[in-house]
Structure formats: structure tokens, C-alpha cells
Amino acid sequence: MKHSIRFKLSVLLAALIAFTIFIPWFINRTFLSDYYLHCKVDKLEDVFYKVQDIYANSKEEIFLAEEDTLTMEKLSSSSDVNIYVLMSFAGAPVSSYPHPNDLGDREQYQIQSLIRDYMSRNANSKNRTVIEECENYVIYRLYDSRLDANYIDLIGLVDGNKVVFLRSNFESIQESVNLSNQFLGYVGLIAVIIGIIAMFIISSRFTKPILDLSNIAKRMADLDFEAKYPINRKDEIAELGASINILSDKLQKTISELKKANNELKNDIQKKIEIDEMRKEFLSNVSHELKTPISLIQGYAEGLMENVNEDEENRNFYCEVIIDEANKMNQLVKKLLTLNELEFGNNQVNFERFDIVQLIKSVLMSTEILFKQKNVTIHFEDYGPIYVWADEYLIEQVVTNYISNALNHVSGQNIIEIKLIPRGNVLRVAVFNTGQNIPEDELDKIWIKFYKVDKARTREYGGSGIGLSIVKAIMNSHNRECGVINRNMGVEFWFEVDLT
């Protein structure tokens, strides 16, 4: 069974208190009676020698003077010892102290019996046990069966002819020992109970910070570093808490750095994979796009070499096809270089303030001849100056690509409409052309390099499938959006720039 540190500490402290109480109780119960007896014997010996001194200094032969009698009474009272002194006078025993008139017949008989025993050295009788025997006195332990009482007696000689009889009630000693042991037992039991309660409370306060530290450590193991140990004390636990807080901060910082490095590594790997895929796709698409013009150039060039057509007009046609395909290849390479610079961030975006209305008008003027050739109607309101914040050269490419794309796909009513729509802090530029809608499942794909909705028609007008990819890259470099919407009568391409 698993026990908490609080339980173990409480049990340990309770056992320590119980042991501390048990030791003095055991010693008291085992040795206190003998110790009291030893002290009583020492007291009797001390009283005996004091009585000896009193009689040695007394000037009276038989009875003590009043002053010495008072001293003897004080000695008897202070030591809790009965003192009797007898002597032989005219062949009969006489009490020198206390006065014979103060002794009863029973006491005189008992004292005389003890004196006879002492004189005959017949101390060890049935009810009498010698405790200590010296040259001048003998100390007995006496049991009085009639009174069921125990005494400690001392009988000795002083001043040559006087017998001293000292008696201490041993029952009082034994009773004191029993009462002391009983009292100590009660006190010990109460102390153990109070100690257990106190130790549980104290151990709870002592173990609480340890449990708090344990919980913090568990949360750290689960990578939760929010919990911190409050430092509101000055001891070893507070130092441990401070160390755990420092460890938590360092672990959090280290793990964050590792996660950051891991994410950067993942991004680098992902970017490398994407770059490799882009290279493969680029090579595949470029090879595909260049295959047709190269084949045409090669075929017409071989025809010229072999003089397939001898007339001047056909030879000029062959040369025009070769030049046209070469121009297409040149435009394709330029667009690829532009797109590459935009996608890899090599093309620096130079933000400046310019009038986008004037920019659109300039593009429309440069392509006016194409509108006339295709009989296209342009709708563009006469907006006043609208200033935006962007790269003027790159935005011009976006507008040009949108208008060129509209020219290449306009049909039906042959209308191209350009609208400027303010939206808070941005301006949306929308280029609409009448014609067929783009299939919904291909709306997101038209921004991919070399993707063509109608490959035959794209080849017809010389498209490469890169123009919209360039638009997407330019808007990404501006951190702005672009998109396409199928309208009721056609398609609308749009992009957004910041207003100033």
C-alpha cells in the first residue's frame, strides 16, 4: 500500500512522541521505587548522623534540653522520619527522645523488641529484611502483618550508650511511585493524541509545498510550464522552488527554441521540396512550351535549306513563321525570368504614390489599335485622379495582363469594362469581358504556371499560360489579393491596391 509523505511523517512524529513518553514511564516504573528507597535510606542515614551530632553536643545525660528537643522535632518533621532515642538507666530502658510521657505502651514494646534484635544481631526474621548494615547502625525493611504496612527502619548507637530508632513509612513511597506512573501514563496518552493531531497539522503545512512542487514537476513533464512556485518563505524548500522555477523557464525557452528550429527545418525542407517540384515542373512546362515553336522553326528552316518552295512569297512566309515563333520564344523567356524574380523575391518592390486612373488610360491608349482590330468596345468611366500606394511598374504589368487576357477571350457583345471600386483603405480594380465563363473547377487552376483552359485557342493567339501567374506573384509581393469571378455575360478579373 502506498502512503503519502504526510501520513508517513505524521506516523513517524507520533511514534517519536510515544517513544519519548514511554522511555521515562518505563524508567519510572522500573527504577523509581528503588531510587526512592535509595533516597530514603540516604535520608535515614543523614538523620542518624544529625541525631548523633545533637547528642554529641548535648550537655544533658538523659533527656535533651528544650532547644535540642525543638531541633529534633524540626528534623523529624522536615525529613518525615519518626525519631526515637533510648538509653539504659538504672538497668531499665528509658526514652531519651521523645519524652517517655509521649510514648504509648505499644511503641515502647516495639522499640524495645527492635533494640533487642539489634543487640543480638538477629535482624533477618520473617517480616524483616536488612537493607544495609554498618558498624554503628542497621537499616531494615519491615512488614507489619497486623497493620499490613511497610516501614524502613534504622537502629544504631550514638554517644556510646544510646540507641537511635528511625522509622519512615514505606507505603507513602510506593504510593507516590504508583501515582507518578499513573499520572505519567495519562499525560503520555493525552500528549500522544495531541501530538498526533498537532503533527498532522504541522506535517500538512510542511508537506503542502512539497506536494505543490511535485504537481509543478508533473506539469513540467507534460510540457506545461505555466505553473510557478510562489517564493514566500526563506528555507531549503523555497530554494528548491526557486530552482524548479528557473529550470521551468530554461526548459520552456529551450523547448521553444527547439520547436522553432524544428519548424524552420521543416519549412526549409518543405521549401526545398517545393523548389525541387517547381524546377521539375518548370523544366517540364518549358520543354513542352518550347517544343512546338522549336519544331516549327526547325521544320521551316529545313524547308528553306532544301528549297521546298522556290518562289519568293513562300520563302518570305517561311521566314515570317520562323521570326514569329522566335518572338514567341523570346516573350516566353522574358515572362519566365520575370516570374522567377517575383516568386523568389529577387525583384525589389518599390512602393510609391501614383495615379492609377492615369496608368490605366496609358495602357488603354497603347492597346487601342488592338481594340479596333477586334472591334471591341471599351467601357471606362472618366474617373478623377485616384492615388494608390504600390509599385507602379508592376501594377502596370498586372493591368496589361488583365486587358490582354480580356482581349484574347472577349466574344459575344465584344465589351470590355474596367471599374474602380473603393473598399475602405483599398481600391479594387476590376476588368470584365463578355464571353464564355470559366469552368468552376478550373477557377483556382488558372493562376498556375502554364495552365491553359483552352489549349488550342491559347496557341492560336500566342498565349503561354504565364500571364496570370505573373499577376498572382506581383499581388503576393504587395501582400494584396487578386481573383476571378464568373459573371452573367462573361468573366471579371480583379486585384486590390492600397489607397493613399
Short mmCIF file of N, CA and C in Angstrom, two decimals, residues 282-299 325-326 328-330 332-333 464:
data_model
loop_
_atom_site.label_atom_id
_atom_site.label_comp_id
_atom_site.label_asym_id
_atom_site.label_seq_id
_atom_site.Cartn_x
_atom_site.Cartn_y
_atom_site.Cartn_z
N PHE A 282 8.86 23.29 -63.87
CA PHE A 282 9.33 24.34 -64.77
C PHE A 282 9.99 23.75 -66.01
N LEU A 283 10.90 22.79 -65.76
CA LEU A 283 11.60 22.16 -66.88
C LEU A 283 10.62 21.44 -67.80
N SER A 284 9.65 20.75 -67.14
CA SER A 284 8.67 20.02 -67.95
C SER A 284 7.82 20.96 -68.79
N ASN A 285 7.34 22.06 -68.15
CA ASN A 285 6.48 23.00 -68.86
C ASN A 285 7.23 23.77 -69.94
N VAL A 286 8.46 24.20 -69.57
CA VAL A 286 9.26 24.93 -70.56
C VAL A 286 9.56 24.04 -71.76
N SER A 287 9.92 22.80 -71.44
CA SER A 287 10.21 21.87 -72.55
C SER A 287 8.98 21.70 -73.44
N HIS A 288 7.81 21.61 -72.77
CA HIS A 288 6.58 21.44 -73.54
C HIS A 288 6.26 22.69 -74.36
N GLU A 289 6.43 23.87 -73.75
CA GLU A 289 6.10 25.11 -74.44
C GLU A 289 7.07 25.40 -75.60
N LEU A 290 8.33 25.04 -75.39
CA LEU A 290 9.33 25.32 -76.43
C LEU A 290 9.34 24.26 -77.53
N LYS A 291 8.75 23.13 -77.23
CA LYS A 291 8.79 22.03 -78.20
C LYS A 291 8.12 22.41 -79.51
N THR A 292 6.92 23.02 -79.41
CA THR A 292 6.18 23.37 -80.63
C THR A 292 6.90 24.44 -81.45
N PRO A 293 7.28 25.61 -80.86
CA PRO A 293 7.98 26.61 -81.68
C PRO A 293 9.31 26.12 -82.22
N ILE A 294 10.03 25.32 -81.44
CA ILE A 294 11.31 24.79 -81.93
C ILE A 294 11.07 23.86 -83.11
N SER A 295 10.03 23.03 -82.97
CA SER A 295 9.72 22.11 -84.08
C SER A 295 9.33 22.89 -85.34
N LEU A 296 8.52 23.97 -85.15
CA LEU A 296 8.13 24.79 -86.29
C LEU A 296 9.34 25.47 -86.93
N ILE A 297 10.17 26.06 -86.06
CA ILE A 297 11.37 26.73 -86.58
C ILE A 297 12.26 25.74 -87.33
N GLN A 298 12.44 24.57 -86.71
CA GLN A 298 13.29 23.55 -87.33
C GLN A 298 12.70 23.10 -88.68
N GLY A 299 11.38 22.88 -88.68
CA GLY A 299 10.74 22.40 -89.91
C GLY A 299 10.83 23.42 -91.04
N GLU A 325 7.71 32.66 -84.39
CA GLU A 325 7.93 31.67 -83.34
C GLU A 325 9.11 32.05 -82.45
N ALA A 326 10.14 32.66 -83.07
CA ALA A 326 11.29 33.12 -82.28
C ALA A 326 10.87 34.22 -81.31
N LYS A 328 7.85 34.61 -80.08
CA LYS A 328 7.08 33.96 -79.02
C LYS A 328 7.99 33.33 -77.98
N MET A 329 9.05 32.69 -78.44
CA MET A 329 10.02 32.09 -77.52
C MET A 329 10.70 33.17 -76.68
N ASN A 330 11.02 34.28 -77.32
CA ASN A 330 11.66 35.39 -76.61
C ASN A 330 10.73 35.94 -75.52
N LEU A 332 8.29 34.36 -74.12
CA LEU A 332 8.14 33.32 -73.10
C LEU A 332 9.31 33.36 -72.11
N VAL A 333 10.51 33.48 -72.63
CA VAL A 333 11.70 33.52 -71.77
C VAL A 333 11.67 34.74 -70.86
N SER A 464 0.96 31.83 -73.36
CA SER A 464 1.91 30.87 -72.76
C SER A 464 1.41 30.30 -71.44
#
